[in-house]
Amino acid sequence: QIFDSEFMRKAKEADPDYYYVLVLGLVSGCRVGEITSLEVSQFQQTAKGNFFLKIRDSKTVAGIREVPLPQSFFSDHFKEFIGDRKGPVFKYQSRTGKGAGNAVGKKFKRQLEELKIDRPKLVFHSLRKFLNNHFMKSGVPFEPRCQIFGHEIESVNVATYAKEYTPDELAGLVNPIQNQLLIFTKVLKTEF
């Protein structure tokens, strides 16, 4: 309902900053401030060709991480949107005490109102919660989910003995699920 809407179709052309922040929220589960502060250099690719975001600044140490992205995210439209930029990807500026994601949160609320979605607890952060839950229901194990979302692992057994997953291993676990989400939400067109 949110992604396959006239609001999003218009935003893709009129406000691609908002559009791509929302789509990244859906497939990466990153916090809004992590997304709005991204720089072009944080979009990286492994030697095996898997794409990921290199989150360099987060509210926790565990939040500094590598988050897989499906290759399908990198459409011609997205590449055109990025153009020849070298620094910040999005137009959102950090405001004292509000962060760079404040404007996105407000526009998301307006979008929900326009779509007549009345769920007071539905906010941008809900995309993060949704994706974590969706990964869990799709069989992605606890440890890689914690790594992707930047969650601390508090179990001594897991925290001490779990291995860190490479971006390629994470991509193998979640890229098919991310692609399914992009198809389901009609962000990724499968019929023309």
PDB file of C-alpha atoms in Angstrom:
ATOM      1  CA  GLN A   1       0.000   0.000   0.000  1.00  0.00           C
ATOM      2  CA  ILE A   2       2.855   2.390   0.815  1.00  0.00           C
ATOM      3  CA  PHE A   3       5.258   1.526  -1.996  1.00  0.00           C
ATOM      4  CA  ASP A   4       2.817   0.687  -4.788  1.00  0.00           C
ATOM      5  CA  SER A   5       1.066   4.040  -4.587  1.00  0.00           C
ATOM      6  CA  GLU A   6       0.657   7.107  -6.754  1.00  0.00           C
ATOM      7  CA  PHE A   7       2.469   9.022  -3.983  1.00  0.00           C
ATOM      8  CA  MET A   8       5.606   6.907  -4.505  1.00  0.00           C
ATOM      9  CA  ARG A   9       5.357   6.977  -8.303  1.00  0.00           C
ATOM     10  CA  LYS A  10       5.286  10.783  -8.170  1.00  0.00           C
ATOM     11  CA  ALA A  11       8.070  10.904  -5.555  1.00  0.00           C
ATOM     12  CA  LYS A  12      10.338   8.780  -7.750  1.00  0.00           C
ATOM     13  CA  GLU A  13      10.430  11.628 -10.281  1.00  0.00           C
ATOM     14  CA  ALA A  14       9.652  14.727  -8.200  1.00  0.00           C
ATOM     15  CA  ASP A  15      11.482  13.830  -4.971  1.00  0.00           C
ATOM     16  CA  PRO A  16      13.909  10.959  -5.639  1.00  0.00           C
ATOM     17  CA  ASP A  17      15.732  11.716  -2.374  1.00  0.00           C
ATOM     18  CA  TYR A  18      12.636  10.729  -0.389  1.00  0.00           C
ATOM     19  CA  TYR A  19      11.849   7.817  -2.704  1.00  0.00           C
ATOM     20  CA  TYR A  20      15.295   6.219  -2.382  1.00  0.00           C
ATOM     21  CA  VAL A  21      15.521   6.815   1.370  1.00  0.00           C
ATOM     22  CA  LEU A  22      12.254   4.879   1.741  1.00  0.00           C
ATOM     23  CA  VAL A  23      13.336   2.067  -0.581  1.00  0.00           C
ATOM     24  CA  LEU A  24      16.665   1.781   1.249  1.00  0.00           C
ATOM     25  CA  GLY A  25      14.740   1.637   4.522  1.00  0.00           C
ATOM     26  CA  LEU A  26      12.714  -1.253   3.140  1.00  0.00           C
ATOM     27  CA  VAL A  27      15.627  -3.372   1.879  1.00  0.00           C
ATOM     28  CA  SER A  28      18.418  -2.437   4.311  1.00  0.00           C
ATOM     29  CA  GLY A  29      16.641  -1.939   7.613  1.00  0.00           C
ATOM     30  CA  CYS A  30      18.983   0.953   8.348  1.00  0.00           C
ATOM     31  CA  ARG A  31      17.901   3.769  10.645  1.00  0.00           C
ATOM     32  CA  VAL A  32      16.668   6.890   8.879  1.00  0.00           C
ATOM     33  CA  GLY A  33      19.663   8.930  10.098  1.00  0.00           C
ATOM     34  CA  GLU A  34      22.077   6.290   8.794  1.00  0.00           C
ATOM     35  CA  ILE A  35      20.450   6.470   5.363  1.00  0.00           C
ATOM     36  CA  THR A  36      20.053  10.245   5.083  1.00  0.00           C
ATOM     37  CA  SER A  37      23.706  10.785   6.013  1.00  0.00           C
ATOM     38  CA  LEU A  38      25.069   8.305   3.436  1.00  0.00           C
ATOM     39  CA  GLU A  39      27.886   9.364   1.155  1.00  0.00           C
ATOM     40  CA  VAL A  40      28.461   7.885  -2.297  1.00  0.00           C
ATOM     41  CA  SER A  41      31.627   6.126  -1.059  1.00  0.00           C
ATOM     42  CA  GLN A  42      29.522   4.096   1.403  1.00  0.00           C
ATOM     43  CA  PHE A  43      27.903   2.195  -1.486  1.00  0.00           C
ATOM     44  CA  GLN A  44      30.466  -0.540  -2.016  1.00  0.00           C
ATOM     45  CA  GLN A  45      30.891  -3.796  -3.854  1.00  0.00           C
ATOM     46  CA  THR A  46      32.825  -6.947  -2.928  1.00  0.00           C
ATOM     47  CA  ALA A  47      35.303  -8.656  -5.253  1.00  0.00           C
ATOM     48  CA  LYS A  48      32.537 -11.229  -5.901  1.00  0.00           C
ATOM     49  CA  GLY A  49      30.196  -8.471  -7.100  1.00  0.00           C
ATOM     50  CA  ASN A  50      27.869  -8.222  -4.089  1.00  0.00           C
ATOM     51  CA  PHE A  51      26.723  -4.744  -3.119  1.00  0.00           C
ATOM     52  CA  PHE A  52      26.593  -3.411   0.432  1.00  0.00           C
ATOM     53  CA  LEU A  53      26.363  -0.243   2.490  1.00  0.00           C
ATOM     54  CA  LYS A  54      29.320   0.551   4.729  1.00  0.00           C
ATOM     55  CA  ILE A  55      27.720   2.190   7.783  1.00  0.00           C
ATOM     56  CA  ARG A  56      30.490   4.250   9.374  1.00  0.00           C
ATOM     57  CA  ASP A  57      28.556   6.138  12.032  1.00  0.00           C
ATOM     58  CA  SER A  58      25.792   4.750  14.211  1.00  0.00           C
ATOM     59  CA  LYS A  59      24.338   5.110  17.661  1.00  0.00           C
ATOM     60  CA  THR A  60      26.151   1.953  18.871  1.00  0.00           C
ATOM     61  CA  VAL A  61      29.468   0.216  18.146  1.00  0.00           C
ATOM     62  CA  ALA A  62      27.516  -2.753  16.742  1.00  0.00           C
ATOM     63  CA  GLY A  63      25.828  -0.285  14.398  1.00  0.00           C
ATOM     64  CA  ILE A  64      29.070   0.246  12.489  1.00  0.00           C
ATOM     65  CA  ARG A  65      28.566  -2.498   9.957  1.00  0.00           C
ATOM     66  CA  GLU A  66      28.187  -3.687   6.386  1.00  0.00           C
ATOM     67  CA  VAL A  67      24.599  -4.080   5.144  1.00  0.00           C
ATOM     68  CA  PRO A  68      23.936  -6.115   1.989  1.00  0.00           C
ATOM     69  CA  LEU A  69      21.932  -4.605  -0.871  1.00  0.00           C
ATOM     70  CA  PRO A  70      20.515  -6.511  -3.827  1.00  0.00           C
ATOM     71  CA  GLN A  71      21.972  -5.731  -7.232  1.00  0.00           C
ATOM     72  CA  SER A  72      18.443  -4.969  -8.447  1.00  0.00           C
ATOM     73  CA  PHE A  73      18.404  -1.843  -6.256  1.00  0.00           C
ATOM     74  CA  PHE A  74      20.989  -0.251  -8.549  1.00  0.00           C
ATOM     75  CA  SER A  75      18.611   0.615 -11.375  1.00  0.00           C
ATOM     76  CA  ASP A  76      19.465   2.995 -14.189  1.00  0.00           C
ATOM     77  CA  HIS A  77      17.167   5.511 -12.463  1.00  0.00           C
ATOM     78  CA  PHE A  78      19.172   5.258  -9.216  1.00  0.00           C
ATOM     79  CA  LYS A  79      22.460   5.606 -11.107  1.00  0.00           C
ATOM     80  CA  GLU A  80      21.067   8.691 -12.866  1.00  0.00           C
ATOM     81  CA  PHE A  81      19.944  10.067  -9.484  1.00  0.00           C
ATOM     82  CA  ILE A  82      23.486   9.646  -8.079  1.00  0.00           C
ATOM     83  CA  GLY A  83      25.056  11.087 -11.216  1.00  0.00           C
ATOM     84  CA  ASP A  84      28.625  12.231 -10.638  1.00  0.00           C
ATOM     85  CA  ARG A  85      28.212  13.104  -6.961  1.00  0.00           C
ATOM     86  CA  LYS A  86      31.143  12.366  -4.705  1.00  0.00           C
ATOM     87  CA  GLY A  87      29.858  13.365  -1.252  1.00  0.00           C
ATOM     88  CA  PRO A  88      26.430  13.150   0.351  1.00  0.00           C
ATOM     89  CA  VAL A  89      23.838  11.103  -1.527  1.00  0.00           C
ATOM     90  CA  PHE A  90      20.732  12.802  -0.159  1.00  0.00           C
ATOM     91  CA  LYS A  91      19.689  16.422   0.214  1.00  0.00           C
ATOM     92  CA  TYR A  92      18.741  16.112   3.884  1.00  0.00           C
ATOM     93  CA  GLN A  93      20.807  18.234   6.242  1.00  0.00           C
ATOM     94  CA  SER A  94      21.293  17.435   9.888  1.00  0.00           C
ATOM     95  CA  ARG A  95      19.451  19.841  12.177  1.00  0.00           C
ATOM     96  CA  THR A  96      20.518  20.365  15.760  1.00  0.00           C
ATOM     97  CA  GLY A  97      18.704  17.901  17.976  1.00  0.00           C
ATOM     98  CA  LYS A  98      16.654  16.508  15.083  1.00  0.00           C
ATOM     99  CA  GLY A  99      19.113  14.657  12.846  1.00  0.00           C
ATOM    100  CA  ALA A 100      19.040  14.476   9.070  1.00  0.00           C
ATOM    101  CA  GLY A 101      16.068  12.085   8.996  1.00  0.00           C
ATOM    102  CA  ASN A 102      13.526  14.455  10.546  1.00  0.00           C
ATOM    103  CA  ALA A 103      12.237  15.725   7.177  1.00  0.00           C
ATOM    104  CA  VAL A 104      11.824  12.145   5.930  1.00  0.00           C
ATOM    105  CA  GLY A 105       9.825  11.212   9.028  1.00  0.00           C
ATOM    106  CA  LYS A 106       7.494  14.163   8.497  1.00  0.00           C
ATOM    107  CA  LYS A 107       6.989  13.384   4.806  1.00  0.00           C
ATOM    108  CA  PHE A 108       6.364   9.708   5.636  1.00  0.00           C
ATOM    109  CA  LYS A 109       3.617  10.822   8.026  1.00  0.00           C
ATOM    110  CA  ARG A 110       2.083  12.993   5.269  1.00  0.00           C
ATOM    111  CA  GLN A 111       2.270  10.046   2.863  1.00  0.00           C
ATOM    112  CA  LEU A 112       0.413   7.803   5.320  1.00  0.00           C
ATOM    113  CA  GLU A 113      -2.259  10.492   5.785  1.00  0.00           C
ATOM    114  CA  GLU A 114      -2.685  10.857   2.024  1.00  0.00           C
ATOM    115  CA  LEU A 115      -2.994   7.066   1.679  1.00  0.00           C
ATOM    116  CA  LYS A 116      -5.506   7.062   4.563  1.00  0.00           C
ATOM    117  CA  ILE A 117      -3.371   4.673   6.594  1.00  0.00           C
ATOM    118  CA  ASP A 118      -4.283   5.412  10.196  1.00  0.00           C
ATOM    119  CA  ARG A 119      -1.836   3.560  12.413  1.00  0.00           C
ATOM    120  CA  PRO A 120      -0.313   5.960  14.973  1.00  0.00           C
ATOM    121  CA  LYS A 121       2.688   3.725  15.693  1.00  0.00           C
ATOM    122  CA  LEU A 122       3.561   3.313  12.013  1.00  0.00           C
ATOM    123  CA  VAL A 123       6.683   5.446  11.472  1.00  0.00           C
ATOM    124  CA  PHE A 124       9.813   5.200   9.306  1.00  0.00           C
ATOM    125  CA  HIS A 125      11.463   3.024  11.982  1.00  0.00           C
ATOM    126  CA  SER A 126       8.658   0.502  11.386  1.00  0.00           C
ATOM    127  CA  LEU A 127      10.404  -0.425   8.109  1.00  0.00           C
ATOM    128  CA  ARG A 128      13.409  -1.569  10.155  1.00  0.00           C
ATOM    129  CA  LYS A 129      11.215  -3.636  12.463  1.00  0.00           C
ATOM    130  CA  PHE A 130       9.311  -5.075   9.500  1.00  0.00           C
ATOM    131  CA  LEU A 131      12.484  -6.166   7.685  1.00  0.00           C
ATOM    132  CA  ASN A 132      14.002  -7.780  10.768  1.00  0.00           C
ATOM    133  CA  ASN A 133      10.780  -9.717  11.346  1.00  0.00           C
ATOM    134  CA  HIS A 134      10.538 -10.622   7.651  1.00  0.00           C
ATOM    135  CA  PHE A 135      14.127 -11.938   7.645  1.00  0.00           C
ATOM    136  CA  MET A 136      13.378 -13.982  10.777  1.00  0.00           C
ATOM    137  CA  LYS A 137      10.223 -15.502   9.232  1.00  0.00           C
ATOM    138  CA  SER A 138      12.206 -16.227   6.048  1.00  0.00           C
ATOM    139  CA  GLY A 139      14.756 -18.288   7.985  1.00  0.00           C
ATOM    140  CA  VAL A 140      17.671 -15.850   8.298  1.00  0.00           C
ATOM    141  CA  PRO A 141      19.500 -16.923  11.484  1.00  0.00           C
ATOM    142  CA  PHE A 142      19.755 -14.706  14.569  1.00  0.00           C
ATOM    143  CA  GLU A 143      23.470 -13.857  14.340  1.00  0.00           C
ATOM    144  CA  PRO A 144      23.517 -12.519  10.773  1.00  0.00           C
ATOM    145  CA  ARG A 145      20.318 -10.566  11.465  1.00  0.00           C
ATOM    146  CA  CYS A 146      21.977  -8.945  14.483  1.00  0.00           C
ATOM    147  CA  GLN A 147      24.985  -8.083  12.338  1.00  0.00           C
ATOM    148  CA  ILE A 148      22.863  -6.589   9.529  1.00  0.00           C
ATOM    149  CA  PHE A 149      20.739  -4.490  11.898  1.00  0.00           C
ATOM    150  CA  GLY A 150      23.607  -3.492  14.171  1.00  0.00           C
ATOM    151  CA  HIS A 151      22.129  -5.119  17.260  1.00  0.00           C
ATOM    152  CA  GLU A 152      24.291  -6.150  20.168  1.00  0.00           C
ATOM    153  CA  ILE A 153      24.286  -9.867  20.927  1.00  0.00           C
ATOM    154  CA  GLU A 154      23.953 -10.234  24.674  1.00  0.00           C
ATOM    155  CA  SER A 155      24.230 -14.011  24.956  1.00  0.00           C
ATOM    156  CA  VAL A 156      27.780 -14.888  26.050  1.00  0.00           C
ATOM    157  CA  ASN A 157      27.603 -18.092  24.040  1.00  0.00           C
ATOM    158  CA  VAL A 158      26.676 -16.264  20.830  1.00  0.00           C
ATOM    159  CA  ALA A 159      28.691 -13.087  21.404  1.00  0.00           C
ATOM    160  CA  THR A 160      31.850 -15.030  22.274  1.00  0.00           C
ATOM    161  CA  TYR A 161      31.675 -17.862  19.773  1.00  0.00           C
ATOM    162  CA  ALA A 162      29.718 -16.537  16.790  1.00  0.00           C
ATOM    163  CA  LYS A 163      31.696 -15.625  13.705  1.00  0.00           C
ATOM    164  CA  GLU A 164      31.334 -12.385  11.831  1.00  0.00           C
ATOM    165  CA  TYR A 165      29.710 -12.846   8.433  1.00  0.00           C
ATOM    166  CA  THR A 166      31.321 -11.340   5.351  1.00  0.00           C
ATOM    167  CA  PRO A 167      29.274  -9.080   3.070  1.00  0.00           C
ATOM    168  CA  ASP A 168      29.226 -11.946   0.535  1.00  0.00           C
ATOM    169  CA  GLU A 169      27.842 -14.403   3.103  1.00  0.00           C
ATOM    170  CA  LEU A 170      25.216 -11.885   4.219  1.00  0.00           C
ATOM    171  CA  ALA A 171      24.257 -11.209   0.591  1.00  0.00           C
ATOM    172  CA  GLY A 172      23.780 -14.932   0.013  1.00  0.00           C
ATOM    173  CA  LEU A 173      21.419 -15.087   2.981  1.00  0.00           C
ATOM    174  CA  VAL A 174      19.298 -12.012   2.303  1.00  0.00           C
ATOM    175  CA  ASN A 175      19.585 -10.790  -1.313  1.00  0.00           C
ATOM    176  CA  PRO A 176      16.869 -13.193  -2.556  1.00  0.00           C
ATOM    177  CA  ILE A 177      14.543 -11.995   0.235  1.00  0.00           C
ATOM    178  CA  GLN A 178      15.324  -8.342  -0.536  1.00  0.00           C
ATOM    179  CA  ASN A 179      14.558  -8.937  -4.226  1.00  0.00           C
ATOM    180  CA  GLN A 180      11.250 -10.597  -3.315  1.00  0.00           C
ATOM    181  CA  LEU A 181      10.331  -7.529  -1.253  1.00  0.00           C
ATOM    182  CA  LEU A 182      11.155  -5.188  -4.124  1.00  0.00           C
ATOM    183  CA  ILE A 183       8.986  -7.287  -6.444  1.00  0.00           C
ATOM    184  CA  PHE A 184       6.147  -7.611  -3.915  1.00  0.00           C
ATOM    185  CA  THR A 185       6.053  -3.839  -3.310  1.00  0.00           C
ATOM    186  CA  LYS A 186       6.316  -3.241  -7.077  1.00  0.00           C
ATOM    187  CA  VAL A 187       9.444  -1.127  -6.627  1.00  0.00           C
ATOM    188  CA  LEU A 188      11.019  -3.663  -8.979  1.00  0.00           C
ATOM    189  CA  LYS A 189       8.812  -4.092 -12.031  1.00  0.00           C
ATOM    190  CA  THR A 190       8.376  -7.628 -13.312  1.00  0.00           C
ATOM    191  CA  GLU A 191       5.774  -6.790 -15.941  1.00  0.00           C
ATOM    192  CA  PHE A 192       5.905  -3.971 -18.466  1.00  0.00           C
TER     193      PHE A 192
END
